[in-house]
Short mmCIF file of C-alpha atoms in Angstrom, two decimals:
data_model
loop_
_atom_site.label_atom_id
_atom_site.label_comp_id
_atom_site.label_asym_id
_atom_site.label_seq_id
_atom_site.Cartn_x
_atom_site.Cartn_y
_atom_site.Cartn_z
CA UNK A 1 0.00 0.00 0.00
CA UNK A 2 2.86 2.45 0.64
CA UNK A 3 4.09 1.35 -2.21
CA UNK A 4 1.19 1.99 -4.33
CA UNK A 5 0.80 5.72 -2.35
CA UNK A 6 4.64 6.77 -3.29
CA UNK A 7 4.07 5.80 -6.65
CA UNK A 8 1.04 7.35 -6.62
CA UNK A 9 1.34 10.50 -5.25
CA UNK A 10 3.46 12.69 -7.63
CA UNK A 11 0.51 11.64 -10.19
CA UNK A 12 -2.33 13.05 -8.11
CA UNK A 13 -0.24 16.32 -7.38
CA UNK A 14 0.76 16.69 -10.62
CA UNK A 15 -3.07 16.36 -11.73
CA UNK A 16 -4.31 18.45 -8.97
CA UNK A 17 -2.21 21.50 -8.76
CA UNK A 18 -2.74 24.66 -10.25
CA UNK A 19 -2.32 26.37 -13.99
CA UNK A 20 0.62 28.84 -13.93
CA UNK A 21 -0.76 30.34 -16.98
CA UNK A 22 -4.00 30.17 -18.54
CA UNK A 23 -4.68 27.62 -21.27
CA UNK A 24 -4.23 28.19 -25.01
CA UNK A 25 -7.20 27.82 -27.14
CA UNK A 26 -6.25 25.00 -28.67
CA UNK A 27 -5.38 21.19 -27.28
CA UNK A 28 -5.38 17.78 -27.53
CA UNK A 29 -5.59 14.26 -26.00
CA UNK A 30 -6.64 11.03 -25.92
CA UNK A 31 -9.13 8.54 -24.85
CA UNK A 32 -9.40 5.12 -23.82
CA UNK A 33 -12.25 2.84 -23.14
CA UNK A 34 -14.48 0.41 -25.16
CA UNK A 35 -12.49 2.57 -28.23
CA UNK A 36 -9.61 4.37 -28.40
CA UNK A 37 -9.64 7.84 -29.69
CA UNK A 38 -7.68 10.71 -30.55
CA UNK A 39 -9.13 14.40 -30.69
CA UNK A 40 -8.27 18.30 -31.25
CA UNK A 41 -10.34 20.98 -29.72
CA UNK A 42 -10.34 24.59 -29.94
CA UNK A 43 -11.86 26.35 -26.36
CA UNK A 44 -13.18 30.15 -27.63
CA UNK A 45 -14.99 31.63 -24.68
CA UNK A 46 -17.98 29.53 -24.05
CA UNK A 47 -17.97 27.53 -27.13
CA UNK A 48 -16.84 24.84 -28.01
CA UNK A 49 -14.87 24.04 -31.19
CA UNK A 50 -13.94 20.15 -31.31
CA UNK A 51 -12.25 20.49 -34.39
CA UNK A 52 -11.65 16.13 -35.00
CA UNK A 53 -11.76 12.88 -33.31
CA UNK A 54 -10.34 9.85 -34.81
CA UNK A 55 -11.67 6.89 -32.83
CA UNK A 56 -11.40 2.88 -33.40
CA UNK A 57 -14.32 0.41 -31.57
CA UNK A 58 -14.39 -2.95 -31.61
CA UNK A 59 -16.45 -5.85 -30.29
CA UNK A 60 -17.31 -9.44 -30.68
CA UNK A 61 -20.37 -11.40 -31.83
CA UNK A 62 -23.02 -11.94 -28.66
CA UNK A 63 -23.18 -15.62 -29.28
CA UNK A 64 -20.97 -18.23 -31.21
CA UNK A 65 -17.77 -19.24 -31.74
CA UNK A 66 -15.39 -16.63 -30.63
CA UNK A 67 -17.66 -14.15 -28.94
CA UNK A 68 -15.82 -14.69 -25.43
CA UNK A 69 -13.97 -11.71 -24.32
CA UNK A 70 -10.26 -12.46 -25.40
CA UNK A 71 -11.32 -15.27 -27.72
CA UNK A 72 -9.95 -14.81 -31.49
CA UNK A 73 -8.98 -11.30 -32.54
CA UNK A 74 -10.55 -12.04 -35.91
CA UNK A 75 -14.19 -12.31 -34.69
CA UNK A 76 -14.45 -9.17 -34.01
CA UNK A 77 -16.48 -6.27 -35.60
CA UNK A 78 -14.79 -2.62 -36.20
CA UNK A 79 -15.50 0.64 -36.92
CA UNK A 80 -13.20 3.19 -37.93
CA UNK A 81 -13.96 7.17 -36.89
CA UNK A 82 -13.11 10.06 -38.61
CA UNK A 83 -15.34 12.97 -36.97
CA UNK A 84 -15.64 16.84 -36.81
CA UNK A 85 -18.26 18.12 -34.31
CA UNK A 86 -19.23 21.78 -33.26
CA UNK A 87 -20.17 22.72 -29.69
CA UNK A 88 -20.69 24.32 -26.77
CA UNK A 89 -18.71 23.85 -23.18
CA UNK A 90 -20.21 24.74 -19.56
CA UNK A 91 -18.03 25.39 -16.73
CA UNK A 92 -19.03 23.97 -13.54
CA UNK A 93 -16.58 25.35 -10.85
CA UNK A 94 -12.85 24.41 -11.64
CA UNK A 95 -14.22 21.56 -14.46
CA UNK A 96 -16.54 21.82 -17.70
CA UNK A 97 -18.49 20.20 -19.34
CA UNK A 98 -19.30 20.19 -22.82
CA UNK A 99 -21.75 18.35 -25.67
CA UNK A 100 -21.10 18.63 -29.52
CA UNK A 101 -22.52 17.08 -32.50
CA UNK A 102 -21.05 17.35 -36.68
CA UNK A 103 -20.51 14.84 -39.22
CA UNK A 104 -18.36 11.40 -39.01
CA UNK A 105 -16.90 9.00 -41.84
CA UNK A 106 -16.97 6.03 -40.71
CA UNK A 107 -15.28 2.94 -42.36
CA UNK A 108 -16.00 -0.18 -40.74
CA UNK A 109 -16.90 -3.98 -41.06
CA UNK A 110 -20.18 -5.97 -39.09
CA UNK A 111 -20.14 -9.53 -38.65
CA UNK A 112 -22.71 -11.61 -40.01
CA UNK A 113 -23.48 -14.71 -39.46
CA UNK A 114 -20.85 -17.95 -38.07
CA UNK A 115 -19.98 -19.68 -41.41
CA UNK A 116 -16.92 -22.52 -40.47
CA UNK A 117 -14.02 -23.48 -38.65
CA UNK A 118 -10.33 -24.16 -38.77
CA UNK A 119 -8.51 -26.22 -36.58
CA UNK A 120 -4.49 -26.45 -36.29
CA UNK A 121 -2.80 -29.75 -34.13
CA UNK A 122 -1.59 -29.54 -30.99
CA UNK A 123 -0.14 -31.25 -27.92
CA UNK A 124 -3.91 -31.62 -26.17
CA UNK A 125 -5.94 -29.58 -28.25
CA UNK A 126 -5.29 -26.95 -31.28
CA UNK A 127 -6.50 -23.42 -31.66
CA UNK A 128 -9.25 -22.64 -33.68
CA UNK A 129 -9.78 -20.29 -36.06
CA UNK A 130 -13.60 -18.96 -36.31
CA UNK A 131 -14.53 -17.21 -40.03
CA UNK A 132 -17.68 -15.46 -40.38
CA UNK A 133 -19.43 -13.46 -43.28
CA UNK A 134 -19.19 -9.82 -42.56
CA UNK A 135 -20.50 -6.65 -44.32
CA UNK A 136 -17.93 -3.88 -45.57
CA UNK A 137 -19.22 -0.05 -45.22
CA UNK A 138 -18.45 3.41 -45.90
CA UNK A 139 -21.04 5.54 -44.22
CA UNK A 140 -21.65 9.00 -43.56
CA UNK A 141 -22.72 9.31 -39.50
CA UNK A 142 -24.14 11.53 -36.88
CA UNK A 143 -21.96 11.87 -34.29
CA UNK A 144 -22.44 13.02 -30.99
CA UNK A 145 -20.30 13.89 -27.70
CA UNK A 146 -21.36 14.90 -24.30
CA UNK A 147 -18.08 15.61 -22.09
CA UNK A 148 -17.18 16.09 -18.46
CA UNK A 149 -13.53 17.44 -17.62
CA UNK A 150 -12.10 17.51 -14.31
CA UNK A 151 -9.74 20.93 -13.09
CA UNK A 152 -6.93 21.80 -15.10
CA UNK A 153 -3.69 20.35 -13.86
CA UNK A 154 -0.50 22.35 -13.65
CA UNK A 155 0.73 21.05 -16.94
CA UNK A 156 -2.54 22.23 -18.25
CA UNK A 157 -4.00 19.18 -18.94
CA UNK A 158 -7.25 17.71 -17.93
CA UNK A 159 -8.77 14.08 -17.51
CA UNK A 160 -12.32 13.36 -18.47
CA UNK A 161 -14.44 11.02 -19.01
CA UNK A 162 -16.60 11.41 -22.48
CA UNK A 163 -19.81 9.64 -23.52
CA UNK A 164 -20.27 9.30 -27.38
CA UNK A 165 -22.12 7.90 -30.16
CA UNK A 166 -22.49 7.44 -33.89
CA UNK A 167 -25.61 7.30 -35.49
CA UNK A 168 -25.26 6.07 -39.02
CA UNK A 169 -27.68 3.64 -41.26
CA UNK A 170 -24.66 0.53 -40.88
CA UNK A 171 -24.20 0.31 -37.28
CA UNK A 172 -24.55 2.74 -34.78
CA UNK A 173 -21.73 2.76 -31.80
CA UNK A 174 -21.79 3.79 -28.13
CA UNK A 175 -18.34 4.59 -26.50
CA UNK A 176 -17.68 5.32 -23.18
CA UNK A 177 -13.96 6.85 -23.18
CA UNK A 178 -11.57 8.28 -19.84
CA UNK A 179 -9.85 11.19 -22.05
CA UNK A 180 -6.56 13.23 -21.31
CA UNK A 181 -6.43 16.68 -22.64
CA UNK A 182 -3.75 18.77 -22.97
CA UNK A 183 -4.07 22.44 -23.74
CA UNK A 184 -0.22 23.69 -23.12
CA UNK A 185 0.34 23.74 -26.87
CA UNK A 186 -0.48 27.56 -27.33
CA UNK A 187 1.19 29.07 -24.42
CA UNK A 188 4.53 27.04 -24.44
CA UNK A 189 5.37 28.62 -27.71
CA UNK A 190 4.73 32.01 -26.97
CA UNK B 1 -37.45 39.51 -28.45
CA UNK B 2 -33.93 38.06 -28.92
CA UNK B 3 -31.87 39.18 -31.80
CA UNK B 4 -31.37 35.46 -34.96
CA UNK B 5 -27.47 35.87 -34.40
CA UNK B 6 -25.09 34.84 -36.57
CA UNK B 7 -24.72 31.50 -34.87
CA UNK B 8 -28.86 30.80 -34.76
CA UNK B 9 -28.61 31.15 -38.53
CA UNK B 10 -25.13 28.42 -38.79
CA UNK B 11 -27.07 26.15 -36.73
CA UNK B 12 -30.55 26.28 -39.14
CA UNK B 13 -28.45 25.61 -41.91
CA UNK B 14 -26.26 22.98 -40.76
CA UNK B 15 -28.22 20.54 -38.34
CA UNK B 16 -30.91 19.44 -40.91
CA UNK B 17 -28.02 18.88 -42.75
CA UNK B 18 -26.42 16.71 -41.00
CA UNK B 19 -29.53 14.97 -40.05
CA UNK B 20 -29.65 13.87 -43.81
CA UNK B 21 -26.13 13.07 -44.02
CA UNK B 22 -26.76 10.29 -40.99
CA UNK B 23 -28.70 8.62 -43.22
CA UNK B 24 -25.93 8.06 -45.75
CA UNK B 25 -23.86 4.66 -47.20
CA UNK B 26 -21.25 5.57 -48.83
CA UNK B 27 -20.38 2.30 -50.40
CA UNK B 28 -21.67 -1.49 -48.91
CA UNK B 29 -20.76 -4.92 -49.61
CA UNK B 30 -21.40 -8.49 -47.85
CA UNK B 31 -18.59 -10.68 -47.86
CA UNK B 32 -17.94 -14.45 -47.21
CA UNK B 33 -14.93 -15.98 -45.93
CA UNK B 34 -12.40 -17.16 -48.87
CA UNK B 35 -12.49 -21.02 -48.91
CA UNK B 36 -9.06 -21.97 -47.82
CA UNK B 37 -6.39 -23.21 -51.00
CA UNK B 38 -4.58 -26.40 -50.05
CA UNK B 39 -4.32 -28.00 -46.68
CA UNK B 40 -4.75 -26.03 -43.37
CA UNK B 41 -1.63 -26.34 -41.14
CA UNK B 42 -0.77 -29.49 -42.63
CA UNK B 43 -4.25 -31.53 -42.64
CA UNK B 44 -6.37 -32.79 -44.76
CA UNK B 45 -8.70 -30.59 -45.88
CA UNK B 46 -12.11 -30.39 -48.14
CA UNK B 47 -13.75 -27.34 -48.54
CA UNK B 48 -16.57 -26.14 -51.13
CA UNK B 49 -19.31 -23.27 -51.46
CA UNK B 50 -22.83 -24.80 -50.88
CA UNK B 51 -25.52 -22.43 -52.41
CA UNK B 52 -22.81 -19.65 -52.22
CA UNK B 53 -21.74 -20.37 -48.30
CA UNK B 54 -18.53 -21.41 -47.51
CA UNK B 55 -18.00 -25.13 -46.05
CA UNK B 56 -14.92 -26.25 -44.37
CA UNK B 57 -13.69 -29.79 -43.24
CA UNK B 58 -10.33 -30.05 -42.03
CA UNK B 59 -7.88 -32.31 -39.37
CA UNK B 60 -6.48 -31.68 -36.87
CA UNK B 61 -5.28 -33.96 -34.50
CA UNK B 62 -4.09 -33.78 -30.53
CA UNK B 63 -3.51 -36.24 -27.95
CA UNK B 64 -7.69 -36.02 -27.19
CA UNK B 65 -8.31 -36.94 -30.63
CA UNK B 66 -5.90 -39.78 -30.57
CA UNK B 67 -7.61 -41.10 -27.68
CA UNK B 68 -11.05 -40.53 -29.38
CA UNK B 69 -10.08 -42.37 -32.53
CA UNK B 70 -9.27 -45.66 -30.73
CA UNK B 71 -13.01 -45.85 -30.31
CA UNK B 72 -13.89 -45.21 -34.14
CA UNK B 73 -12.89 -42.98 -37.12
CA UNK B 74 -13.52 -39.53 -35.78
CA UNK B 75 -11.23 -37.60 -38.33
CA UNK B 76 -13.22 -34.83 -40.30
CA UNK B 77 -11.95 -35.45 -44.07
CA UNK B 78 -10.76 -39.16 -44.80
CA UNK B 79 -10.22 -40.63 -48.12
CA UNK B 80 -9.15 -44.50 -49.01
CA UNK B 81 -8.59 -46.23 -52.55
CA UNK B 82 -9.85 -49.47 -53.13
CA UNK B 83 -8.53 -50.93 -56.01
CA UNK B 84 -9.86 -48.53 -58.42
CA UNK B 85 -12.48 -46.90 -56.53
CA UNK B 86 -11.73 -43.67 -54.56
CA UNK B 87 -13.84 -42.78 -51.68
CA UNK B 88 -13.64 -39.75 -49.83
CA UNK B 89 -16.04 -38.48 -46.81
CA UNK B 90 -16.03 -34.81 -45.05
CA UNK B 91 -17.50 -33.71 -42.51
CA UNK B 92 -17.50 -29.71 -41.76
CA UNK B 93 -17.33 -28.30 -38.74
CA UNK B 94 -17.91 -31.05 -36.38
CA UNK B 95 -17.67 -28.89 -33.32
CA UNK B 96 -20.23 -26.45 -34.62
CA UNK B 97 -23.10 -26.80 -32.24
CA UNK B 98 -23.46 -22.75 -32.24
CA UNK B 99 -27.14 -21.17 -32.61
CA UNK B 100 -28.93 -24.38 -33.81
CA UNK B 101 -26.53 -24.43 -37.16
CA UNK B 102 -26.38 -27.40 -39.13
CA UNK B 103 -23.06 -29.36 -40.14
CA UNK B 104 -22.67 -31.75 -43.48
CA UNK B 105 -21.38 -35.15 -44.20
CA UNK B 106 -20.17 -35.28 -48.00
CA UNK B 107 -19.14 -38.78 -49.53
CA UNK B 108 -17.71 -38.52 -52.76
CA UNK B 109 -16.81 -41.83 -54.57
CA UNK B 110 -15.50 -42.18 -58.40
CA UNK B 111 -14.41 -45.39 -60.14
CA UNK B 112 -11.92 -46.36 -62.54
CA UNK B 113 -9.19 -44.66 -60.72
CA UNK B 114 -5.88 -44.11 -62.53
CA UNK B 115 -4.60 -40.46 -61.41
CA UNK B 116 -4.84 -36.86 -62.28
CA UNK B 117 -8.26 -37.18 -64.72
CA UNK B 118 -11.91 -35.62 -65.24
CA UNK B 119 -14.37 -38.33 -63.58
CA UNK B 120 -18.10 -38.87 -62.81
CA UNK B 121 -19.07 -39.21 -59.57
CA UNK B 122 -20.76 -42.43 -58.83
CA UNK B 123 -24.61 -41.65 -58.86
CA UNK B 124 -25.26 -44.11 -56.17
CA UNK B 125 -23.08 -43.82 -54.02
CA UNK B 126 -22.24 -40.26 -53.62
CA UNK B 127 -24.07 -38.35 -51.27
CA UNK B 128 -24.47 -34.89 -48.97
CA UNK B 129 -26.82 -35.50 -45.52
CA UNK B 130 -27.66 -32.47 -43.15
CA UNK B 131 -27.00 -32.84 -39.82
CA UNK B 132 -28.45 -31.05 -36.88
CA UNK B 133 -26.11 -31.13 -33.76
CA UNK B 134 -28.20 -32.06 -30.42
CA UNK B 135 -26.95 -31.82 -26.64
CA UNK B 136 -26.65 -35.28 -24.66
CA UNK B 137 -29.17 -37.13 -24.39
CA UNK B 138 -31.77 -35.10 -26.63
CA UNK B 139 -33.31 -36.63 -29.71
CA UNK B 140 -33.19 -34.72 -33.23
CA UNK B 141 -34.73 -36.30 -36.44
CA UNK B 142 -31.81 -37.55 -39.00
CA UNK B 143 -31.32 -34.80 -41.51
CA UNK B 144 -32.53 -35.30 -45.27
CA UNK B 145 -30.08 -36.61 -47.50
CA UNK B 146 -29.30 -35.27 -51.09
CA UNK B 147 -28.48 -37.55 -54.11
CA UNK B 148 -26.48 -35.80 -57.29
CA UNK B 149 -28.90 -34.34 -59.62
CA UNK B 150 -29.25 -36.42 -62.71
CA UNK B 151 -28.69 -33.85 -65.26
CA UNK B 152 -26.40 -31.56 -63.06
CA UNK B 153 -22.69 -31.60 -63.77
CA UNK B 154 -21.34 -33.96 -61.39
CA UNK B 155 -17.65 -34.50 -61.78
CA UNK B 156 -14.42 -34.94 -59.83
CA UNK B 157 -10.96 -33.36 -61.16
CA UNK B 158 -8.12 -35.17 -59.53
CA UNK B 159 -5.15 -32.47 -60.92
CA UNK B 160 -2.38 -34.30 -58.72
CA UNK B 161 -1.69 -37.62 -57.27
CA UNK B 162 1.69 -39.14 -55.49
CA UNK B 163 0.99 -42.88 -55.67
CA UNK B 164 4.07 -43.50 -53.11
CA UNK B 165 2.52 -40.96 -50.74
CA UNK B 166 -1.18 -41.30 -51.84
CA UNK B 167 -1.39 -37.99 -51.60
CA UNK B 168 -4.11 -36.66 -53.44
CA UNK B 169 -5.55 -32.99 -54.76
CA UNK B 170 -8.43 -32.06 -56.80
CA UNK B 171 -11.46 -30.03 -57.28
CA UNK B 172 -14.86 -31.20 -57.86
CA UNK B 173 -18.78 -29.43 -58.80
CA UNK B 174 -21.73 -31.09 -57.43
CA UNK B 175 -25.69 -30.48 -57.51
CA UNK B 176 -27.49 -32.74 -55.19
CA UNK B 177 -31.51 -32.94 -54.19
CA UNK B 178 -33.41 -35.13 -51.89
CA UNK B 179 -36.03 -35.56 -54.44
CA UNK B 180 -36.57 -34.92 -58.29
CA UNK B 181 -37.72 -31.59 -58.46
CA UNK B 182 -36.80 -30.42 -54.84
CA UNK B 183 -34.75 -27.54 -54.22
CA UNK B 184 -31.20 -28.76 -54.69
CA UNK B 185 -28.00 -27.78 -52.83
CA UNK B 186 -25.00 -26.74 -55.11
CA UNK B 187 -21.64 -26.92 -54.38
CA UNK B 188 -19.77 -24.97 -56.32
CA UNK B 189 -15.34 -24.25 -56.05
CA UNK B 190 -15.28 -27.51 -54.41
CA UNK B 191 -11.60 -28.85 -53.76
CA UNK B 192 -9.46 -31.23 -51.94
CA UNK B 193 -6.26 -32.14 -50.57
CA UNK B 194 -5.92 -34.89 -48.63
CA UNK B 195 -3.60 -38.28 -47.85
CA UNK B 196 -5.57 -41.67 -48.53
CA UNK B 197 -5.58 -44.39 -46.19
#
């Protein structure tokens, strides 16, 4: 435990103490969760500008071969994000939040139904490999974004937590991502 | 009453625009998995497209499937020559118990053997039967069974064939029915690569 706390500690002050200077208007981060995503924003007063996201989601088939958590890499379904979305942001004492919407390409492939098997040897058993029938899309999408981001750190950075969603006419996705913002850029080159 | 600003008037334009563009496929296609070309890993393999759906049989074979063949033949693809008859037998996806799906036995048998050649298939004595997996101990009606088509093509190409090794390759189209008249299952692509008995 003291361990964990030493280890520990330099992360929560460094995430906890205060901006020396005021954020840029532009930054960037990361996000990880049942995707993982990359985004830009520009901050201008009370709006909002998300200016991308880039996010990749993936899951397995409910039921049949390879649907178990770790089973078979292959079985999976994906979806590719390439997003611009316009908001607004709300500050709610030393955090904000913020919700956006825009317009997402989305490249992606849904699995269909099982179709067959291969098996390889092996000492007591062999792995299997599970193939399915799939669809292949290109779609246009509706994506949305609703945001909360905690105080800004002394590096100027921020972690979050975002909710967001695709709606599209292929296969709508949910993501629920812990995000990382950092919004340095502007005033470390000045 | 509140000024339209210039933002009011961005927003009419663009959100029933967008709206419309949610709607949108781009491009969309539905794929099936290639059939695989040769043997998998090493094992004999027989694969085919029935009605346009991929079906696999391959080996494989482990220290549990050792064990299991001292009680009977449990291999999925198996092939023996008998003086000048080949017979081969598949079976796809014998662990496929998913969602109620169905697996198929496929015996193939040809006579006047003599090595790589365009043969009949023996219209006897080849057949396809449908099999529906069932847990322990529950009882499931035997699947129909499907006979070649008279006037369907029906023919085996053996395009390689190691007498020393009996190690044999091929392709082979078939169009089998459990009736005249009813609808009839064709396997199209069909090959094979396998080591006779």
């Amino acid at each position: 435990m003291k361990t964990l706390l030493i280890w520990c500690l330099p992360a929560l002050a460094w995430a906890q103490a205060p901006a020396a200077n005021p954020p840029g208007p532009w930054s960037g981060g990361l996000g990880v969760g049942n995707g993982l995503e990359a985004h830009a924003t520009r901050q201008t007063g009370g709006h909002l500008l998300l200016l991308g996201r880039a996010r990749y989601a993936w899951w397995g088939p409910k039921s049949g071969p390879g649907s178990k958590l770790f089973d078979q890499l292959n079985t999976r379904s994906r979806q590719t994000e390439l997003a611009v979305l316009a908001g607004r942001s709300l500050p709610v004492g030393r955090c904000r939040a913020y919700a956006a919407a825009g317009l997402a390409y989305l490249l992606g492939r849904q699995l269909g139904d099982y179709r067959y098997t291969t098996r390889s040897s092996g000492l007591l058993w062999g792995d299997a490999t599970y193939y399915y029938a799939y669809r292949r899309y290109q779609a246009l999408g509706l994506p949305l974004e609703i945001g909360f981001q905690g105080p800004l750190g002394r590096n100027q950075q921020r972690l979050g937590l975002a909710l967001q969603a695709n709606f599209n006419p292929e296969r709508s996705a949910y993501c629920v991502l812990l995000t990382l913002n950092l919004s340095s850029w502007g005033n470390r080159i000045k | 009453m509140r000024p339209f600003t210039r933002h009011r008037a961005w927003a009419a334009v663009f959100i029933p625009w967008l709206l419309l563009a949610a709607g949108c496929t781009i491009t969309a296609s539905d794929v099936e998995p290639a059939l695989p070309d040769g043997q998998i890993e090493g094992s004999s393999t027989l694969a085919s497209y029935a009605n346009g759906r991929p079906v696999v049989a391959n080996n494989s074979s482990s220290l549990i499937s050792i064990l299991v063949a001292a009680f009977g033949d449990s291999r999925a693809v198996a092939g023996r020559l008998r003086g000048t008859q080949l017979d081969m037998r598949a079976v796809d996806d014998q662990s496929a118990v998913y969602a109620g799906g169905k697996y198929h036995a496929l015996h193939l048998l040809i006579n006047a053997f003599q090595g790589p050649s365009t043969y009949p298939m023996d219209g006897q004595l080849t057949y396809y039967q449908e099999i529906t997996p069932h847990a322990s101990g529950q009882y499931v009606p035997q699947g129909p069974t499907f006979y070649p088509v008279p006037a369907a093509p029906a023919e085996v190409i053996i395009t390689s064939w190691d007498a020393a090794t009996r190690h044999v390759r091929g392709t082979f189209v078939l169009t089998v029915a459990t009736a005249p008249g009813a609808p009839a299952v064709v396997l199209t692509a069909g090959r094979f690569d396998l080591v006779l008995d």
